[in-house]
Coordinates of C-alpha atoms in Angstrom, one line a residue:
X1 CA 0.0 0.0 0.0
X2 CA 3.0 2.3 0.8
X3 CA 4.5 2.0 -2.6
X4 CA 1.6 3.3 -4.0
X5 CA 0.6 5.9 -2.1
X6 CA 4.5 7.2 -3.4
X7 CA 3.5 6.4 -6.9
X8 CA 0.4 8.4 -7.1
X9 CA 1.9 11.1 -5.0
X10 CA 5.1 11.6 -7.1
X11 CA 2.5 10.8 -10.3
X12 CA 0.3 13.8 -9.2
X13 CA 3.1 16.0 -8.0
X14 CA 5.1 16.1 -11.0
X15 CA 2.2 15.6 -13.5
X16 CA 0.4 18.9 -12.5
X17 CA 3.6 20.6 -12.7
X18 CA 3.0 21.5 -16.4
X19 CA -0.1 23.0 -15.8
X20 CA 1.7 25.1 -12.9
X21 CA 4.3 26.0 -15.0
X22 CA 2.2 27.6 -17.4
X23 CA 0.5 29.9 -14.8
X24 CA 3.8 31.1 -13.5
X25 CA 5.3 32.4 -16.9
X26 CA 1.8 34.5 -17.7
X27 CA 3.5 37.0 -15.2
X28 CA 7.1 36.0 -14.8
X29 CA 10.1 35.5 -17.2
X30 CA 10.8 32.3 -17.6
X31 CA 14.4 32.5 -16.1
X32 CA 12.9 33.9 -13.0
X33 CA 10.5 30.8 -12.5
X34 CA 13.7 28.8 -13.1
X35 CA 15.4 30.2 -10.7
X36 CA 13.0 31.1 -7.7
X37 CA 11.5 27.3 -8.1
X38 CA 14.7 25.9 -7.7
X39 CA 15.8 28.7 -4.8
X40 CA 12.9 27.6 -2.7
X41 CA 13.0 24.1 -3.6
X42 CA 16.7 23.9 -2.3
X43 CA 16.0 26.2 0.8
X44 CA 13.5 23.5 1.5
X45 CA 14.8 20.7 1.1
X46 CA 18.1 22.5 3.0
X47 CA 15.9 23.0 6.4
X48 CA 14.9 18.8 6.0
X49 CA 18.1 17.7 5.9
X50 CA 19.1 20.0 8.5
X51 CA 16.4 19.3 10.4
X52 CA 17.2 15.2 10.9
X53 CA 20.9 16.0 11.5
X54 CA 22.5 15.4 8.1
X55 CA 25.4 16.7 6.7
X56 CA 27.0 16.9 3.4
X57 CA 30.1 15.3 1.6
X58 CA 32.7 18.1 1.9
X59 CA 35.2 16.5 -0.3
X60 CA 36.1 18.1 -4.0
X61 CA 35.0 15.5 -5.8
X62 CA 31.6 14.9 -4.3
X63 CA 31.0 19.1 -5.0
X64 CA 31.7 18.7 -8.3
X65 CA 28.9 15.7 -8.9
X66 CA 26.6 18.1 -7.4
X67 CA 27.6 20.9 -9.3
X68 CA 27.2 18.9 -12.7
X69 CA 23.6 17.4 -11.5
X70 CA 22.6 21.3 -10.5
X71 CA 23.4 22.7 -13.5
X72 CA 22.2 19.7 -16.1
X73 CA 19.6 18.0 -14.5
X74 CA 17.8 21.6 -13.0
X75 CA 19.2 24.9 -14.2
X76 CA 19.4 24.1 -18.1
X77 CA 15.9 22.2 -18.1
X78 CA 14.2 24.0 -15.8
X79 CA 14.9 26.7 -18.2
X80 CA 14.3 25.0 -21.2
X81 CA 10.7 23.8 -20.5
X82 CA 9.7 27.0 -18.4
X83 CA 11.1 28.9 -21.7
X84 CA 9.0 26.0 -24.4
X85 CA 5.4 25.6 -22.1
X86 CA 5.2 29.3 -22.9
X87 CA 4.8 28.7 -26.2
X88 CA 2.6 25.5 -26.1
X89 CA 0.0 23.8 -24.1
X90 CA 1.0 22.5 -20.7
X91 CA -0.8 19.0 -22.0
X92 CA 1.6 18.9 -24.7
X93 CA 4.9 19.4 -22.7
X94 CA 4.1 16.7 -20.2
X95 CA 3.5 14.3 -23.2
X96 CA 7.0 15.7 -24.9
X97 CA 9.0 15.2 -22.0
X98 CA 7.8 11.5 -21.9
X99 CA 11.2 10.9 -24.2
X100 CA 13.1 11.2 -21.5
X101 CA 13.7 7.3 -20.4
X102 CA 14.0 7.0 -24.5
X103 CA 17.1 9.1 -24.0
X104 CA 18.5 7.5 -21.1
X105 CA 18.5 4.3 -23.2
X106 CA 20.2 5.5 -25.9
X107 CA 23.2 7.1 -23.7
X108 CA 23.3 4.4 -21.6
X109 CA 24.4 2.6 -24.4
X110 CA 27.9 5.1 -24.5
X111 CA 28.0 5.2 -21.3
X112 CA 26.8 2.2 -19.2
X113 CA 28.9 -0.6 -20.4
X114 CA 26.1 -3.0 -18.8
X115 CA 23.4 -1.3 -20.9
X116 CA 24.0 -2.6 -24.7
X117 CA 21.5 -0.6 -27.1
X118 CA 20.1 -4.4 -27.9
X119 CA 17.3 -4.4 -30.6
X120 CA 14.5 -4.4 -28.4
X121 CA 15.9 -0.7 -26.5
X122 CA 16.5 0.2 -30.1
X123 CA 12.9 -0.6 -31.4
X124 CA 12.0 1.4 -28.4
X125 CA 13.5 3.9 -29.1
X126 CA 12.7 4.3 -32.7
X127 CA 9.2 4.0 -32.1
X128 CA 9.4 6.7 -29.4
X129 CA 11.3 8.8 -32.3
X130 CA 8.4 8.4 -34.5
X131 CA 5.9 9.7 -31.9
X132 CA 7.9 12.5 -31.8
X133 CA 8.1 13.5 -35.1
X134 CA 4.0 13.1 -35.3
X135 CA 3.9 15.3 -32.3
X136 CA 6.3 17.8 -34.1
X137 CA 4.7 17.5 -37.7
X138 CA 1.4 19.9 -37.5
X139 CA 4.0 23.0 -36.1
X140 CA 7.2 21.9 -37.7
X141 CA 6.2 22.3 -41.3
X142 CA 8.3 18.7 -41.1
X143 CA 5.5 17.0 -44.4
X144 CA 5.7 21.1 -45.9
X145 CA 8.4 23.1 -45.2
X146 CA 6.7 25.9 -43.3
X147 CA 7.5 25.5 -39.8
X148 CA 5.0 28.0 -37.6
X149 CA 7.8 30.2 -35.4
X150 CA 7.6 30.0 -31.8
X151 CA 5.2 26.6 -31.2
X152 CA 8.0 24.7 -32.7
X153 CA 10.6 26.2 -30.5
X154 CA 8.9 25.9 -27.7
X155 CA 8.3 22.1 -28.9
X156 CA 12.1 21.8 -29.2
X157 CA 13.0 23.4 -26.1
X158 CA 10.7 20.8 -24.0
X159 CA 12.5 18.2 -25.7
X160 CA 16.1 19.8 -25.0
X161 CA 14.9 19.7 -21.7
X162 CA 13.8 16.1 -21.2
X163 CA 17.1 15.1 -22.9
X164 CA 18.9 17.3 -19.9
X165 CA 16.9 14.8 -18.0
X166 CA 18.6 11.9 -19.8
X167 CA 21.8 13.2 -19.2
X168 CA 21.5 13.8 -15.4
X169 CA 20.3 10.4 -15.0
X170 CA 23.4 8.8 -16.8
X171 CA 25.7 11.2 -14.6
X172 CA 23.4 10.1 -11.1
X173 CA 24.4 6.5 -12.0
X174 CA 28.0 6.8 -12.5
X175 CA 28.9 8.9 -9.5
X176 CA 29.3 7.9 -5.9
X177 CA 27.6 9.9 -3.3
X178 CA 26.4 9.3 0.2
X179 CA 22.8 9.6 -0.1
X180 CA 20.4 10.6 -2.4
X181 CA 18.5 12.9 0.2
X182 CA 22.6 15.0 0.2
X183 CA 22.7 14.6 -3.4
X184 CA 19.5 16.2 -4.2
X185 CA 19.7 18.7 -1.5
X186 CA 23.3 20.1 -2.5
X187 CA 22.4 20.1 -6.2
X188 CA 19.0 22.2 -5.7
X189 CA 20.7 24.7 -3.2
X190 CA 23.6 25.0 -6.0
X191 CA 21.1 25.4 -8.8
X192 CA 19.2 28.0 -7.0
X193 CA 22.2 30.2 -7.0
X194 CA 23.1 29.8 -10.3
X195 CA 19.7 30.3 -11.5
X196 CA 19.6 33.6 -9.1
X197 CA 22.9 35.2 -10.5
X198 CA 21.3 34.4 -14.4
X199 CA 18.5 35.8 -13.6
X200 CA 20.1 39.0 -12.1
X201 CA 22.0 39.0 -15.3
X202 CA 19.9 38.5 -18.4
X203 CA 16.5 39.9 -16.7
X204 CA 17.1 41.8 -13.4
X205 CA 13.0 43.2 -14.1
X206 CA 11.7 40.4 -15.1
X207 CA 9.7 40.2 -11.2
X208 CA 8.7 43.6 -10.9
X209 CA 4.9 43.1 -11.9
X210 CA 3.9 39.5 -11.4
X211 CA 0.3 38.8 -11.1
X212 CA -0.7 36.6 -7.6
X213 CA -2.0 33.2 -9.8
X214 CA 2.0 33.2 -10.7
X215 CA 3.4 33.6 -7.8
X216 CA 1.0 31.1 -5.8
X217 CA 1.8 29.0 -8.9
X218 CA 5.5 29.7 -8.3
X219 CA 5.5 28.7 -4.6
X220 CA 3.8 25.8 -4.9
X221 CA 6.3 24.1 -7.5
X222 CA 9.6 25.0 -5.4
X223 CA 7.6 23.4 -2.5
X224 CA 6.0 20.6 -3.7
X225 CA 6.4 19.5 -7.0
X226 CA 9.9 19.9 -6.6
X227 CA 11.1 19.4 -3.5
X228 CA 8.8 17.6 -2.0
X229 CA 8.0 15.4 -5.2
X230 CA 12.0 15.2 -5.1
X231 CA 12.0 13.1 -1.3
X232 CA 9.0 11.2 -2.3
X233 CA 10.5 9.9 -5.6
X234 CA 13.9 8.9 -3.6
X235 CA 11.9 7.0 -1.4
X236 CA 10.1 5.3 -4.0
X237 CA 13.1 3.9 -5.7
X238 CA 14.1 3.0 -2.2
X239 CA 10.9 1.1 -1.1
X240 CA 10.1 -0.6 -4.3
X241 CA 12.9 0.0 -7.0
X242 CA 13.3 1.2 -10.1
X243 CA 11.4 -1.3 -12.4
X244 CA 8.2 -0.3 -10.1
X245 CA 9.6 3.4 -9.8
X246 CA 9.0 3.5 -13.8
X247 CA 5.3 3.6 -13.7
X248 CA 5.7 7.1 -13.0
X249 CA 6.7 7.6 -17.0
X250 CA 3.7 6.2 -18.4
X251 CA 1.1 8.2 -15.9
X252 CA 2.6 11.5 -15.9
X253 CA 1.6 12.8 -19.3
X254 CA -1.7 11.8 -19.0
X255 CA -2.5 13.4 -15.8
X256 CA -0.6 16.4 -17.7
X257 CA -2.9 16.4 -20.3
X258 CA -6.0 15.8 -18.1
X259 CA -4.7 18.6 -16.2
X260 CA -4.0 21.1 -18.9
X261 CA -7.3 19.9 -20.5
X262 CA -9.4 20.5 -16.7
X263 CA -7.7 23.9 -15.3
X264 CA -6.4 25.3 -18.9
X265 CA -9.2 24.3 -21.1
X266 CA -6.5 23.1 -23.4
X267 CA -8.0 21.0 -26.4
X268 CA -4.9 18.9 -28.2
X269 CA -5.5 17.3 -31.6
X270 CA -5.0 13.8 -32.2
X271 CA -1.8 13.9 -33.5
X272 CA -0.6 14.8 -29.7
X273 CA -2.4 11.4 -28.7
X274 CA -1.5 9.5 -31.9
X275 CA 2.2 10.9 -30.8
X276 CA 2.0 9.9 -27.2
X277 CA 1.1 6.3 -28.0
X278 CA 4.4 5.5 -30.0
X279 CA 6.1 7.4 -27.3
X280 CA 4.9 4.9 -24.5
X281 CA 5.2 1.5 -26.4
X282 CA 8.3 2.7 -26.9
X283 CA 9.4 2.7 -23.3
X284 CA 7.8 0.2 -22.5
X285 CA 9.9 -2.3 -25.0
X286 CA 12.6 0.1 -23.4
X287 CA 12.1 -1.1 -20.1
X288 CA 11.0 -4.3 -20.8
X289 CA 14.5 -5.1 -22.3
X290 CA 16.2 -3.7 -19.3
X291 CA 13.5 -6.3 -16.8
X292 CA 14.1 -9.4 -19.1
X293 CA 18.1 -8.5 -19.0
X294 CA 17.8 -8.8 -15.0

C-alpha cells in the first residue's frame, strides 16, 4: 500500500507541474521561475536535511557531482521547458517530455557498459522517435516546409529539456555519493544560486509586476512539485525500486494532459495522442528489455 501511495503522490506532483508552469510564466520570465522554483525548492529541502541531522560530503569531488547534476539536471531544463510551455500547451509538454527514459536508453548505451542498445531498446527507441516526429509535424512544417515560429521552439525546447533529464540520470548513476537525500539537497541549493545570479544578469525586471495566480503558482512548485516530489520519488526507488519506480513515466503525461485539458481548457489534436502512443510503447519495449536482461 505504501509504494503506491508514493507512486500516485510523485504521479500527481510532477504531473500537475505542467499545468503550474504555465500559470507562472503568464507574469514572470521564464528565467525567474527557473530560478526562484529551484531557490525555494533547495532552501527547503536545505531545512529537511538539517532538520534530521545530516550533513554533506565536503570532499572536492563529491561538490563537483553536485555541481554537474545542479546545473544539467535543474538549471538548463528547468529553463528550457519553463522557456517551451510558454509557447505550447502544458498538455503537450508533459507528453513531450515523456522521451526522457528514451534518451537514457540511448546514452546508456555510451556510457553504461552494462546497458547494450540491444534491438529491443533500439525498437523502443525508434518507435518513441516516431511519436515525436508526429507530435512535431502539424507545427514543424516537417511534411511542408513551413515550420509556424515560436510553437515549434517551444516544442524543441521541451525536448532539449527532457534530454537534460537523460543526461542527469546517466551522470546520477556513474557517480558515488552518500545519499540521495545530500545529493539532491546540494544540487538544488547549488542550482538555485546559479539560477539567481542568471536571472540577475539576463533579466534583473523580469519580477517587478507579477500577477498573484504566478506567484502562488511559483511557490507551490519549489515546495511541492519539486522538492517535496523530489523526497517522495527517492523513497520510491528506495521502497520498491526502479522497475516499479518506472510507472511514474507512463502516468505522468496523462495526468498532464488531463490537467492542462481540466484547469487550462486546453484541447490537443489527435496527433498529440496518436504521438504519445508511439512514445509509450516505446518505453515500455525500453524497459521491458532492461527487466528481461535482470
Amino acid at each position: 500500500m505504501r509504494k503506491w501511495f508514493l507512486l500516485i503522490s510523485v504521479v500527481a506532483l510532477w504531473g500537475s507541474s505542467f499545468a503550474l508552469l504555465k500559470l507562472a510564466v503568464e507574469s514572470i520570465s521564464p528565467v525567474w521561475v527557473m530560478a526562484l522554483r529551484l531557490a525555494v525548492a533547495g532552501a527547503t529541502l536545505l531545512t529537511v536535511l538539517f532538520s534530521i541531522g545530516a550533513r554533506f560530503s565536503y570532499d572536492v569531488r563529491s561538490w563537483l557531482s553536485f555541481l554537474a547534476i545542479a546545473v544539467v539536471g535543474n538549471v538548463i531544463p528547468f529553463l528550457l521547458i519553463s522557456w517551451g510551455i510558454k509557447h505550447i500547451p502544458s498538455g503537450l509538454s508533459g507528453i513531450l517530455m515523456a522521451v526522457m527514459p528514451l534518451g537514457v536508453a540511448v546514452l546508456a548505451h555510451f556510457f553504461l557498459p552494462e546497458e547494450p542498445l540491444n534491438f529491443a531498446r533500439l525498437s523502443g527507441f525508434l518507435l518513441g522517435f516516431l511519436g515525436v516526429v508526429i507530435l512535431l509535424a502539424p507545427s514543424s512544417g516537417i511534411f511542408n516546409a513551413q515550420p509556424r515560429g515560436p510553437h515549434v521552439w517551444g516544442e524543441l525546447a521541451v525536448i532539449a529539456g527532457a534530454v537534460c533529464y537523460s543526461i542527469q540520470s546517466i551522470i546520477t548513476r556513474r557517480i558515488k555519493t552518500k545519499g540521495a537525500l545530500e545529493t539532491a539537497t546540494a544540487a538544488l541549493v547549488i542550482a538555485g544560486v546559479i539560477g539567481l545570479l542568471l536571472a540577475f544578469s539576463v533579466d534583473p525586471s523580469g519580477m517587478k509586476t507579477p500577477a498573484a495566480d504566478s506567484l502562488v503558482a511559483l511557490l507551490i512548485l519549489g515546495l511541492f512539485n519539486t522538492a517535496l516530489a523530489t523526497v517522495l520519488y527517492f523513497l520510491l526507488i528506495k521502497s520498491s525500486g526502479a522497475g516499479f519506480a518506472s510507472m511514474i513515466n507512463y502516468l505522468i503525461p496523462l495526468l498532464a494532459v488531463l490537467m492542462g485539458w481540466i484547469f487550462l481548457d486546453e484541447r490537443l489534436p489527435s496527433s498529440a495522442f496518436a504521438g504519445l502512443a508511439f512514445i509509450l510503447l516505446g518505453i515500455a519495449l525500453v524497459q521491458s528489455a532492461g527487466r528481461v536482461k535482470h
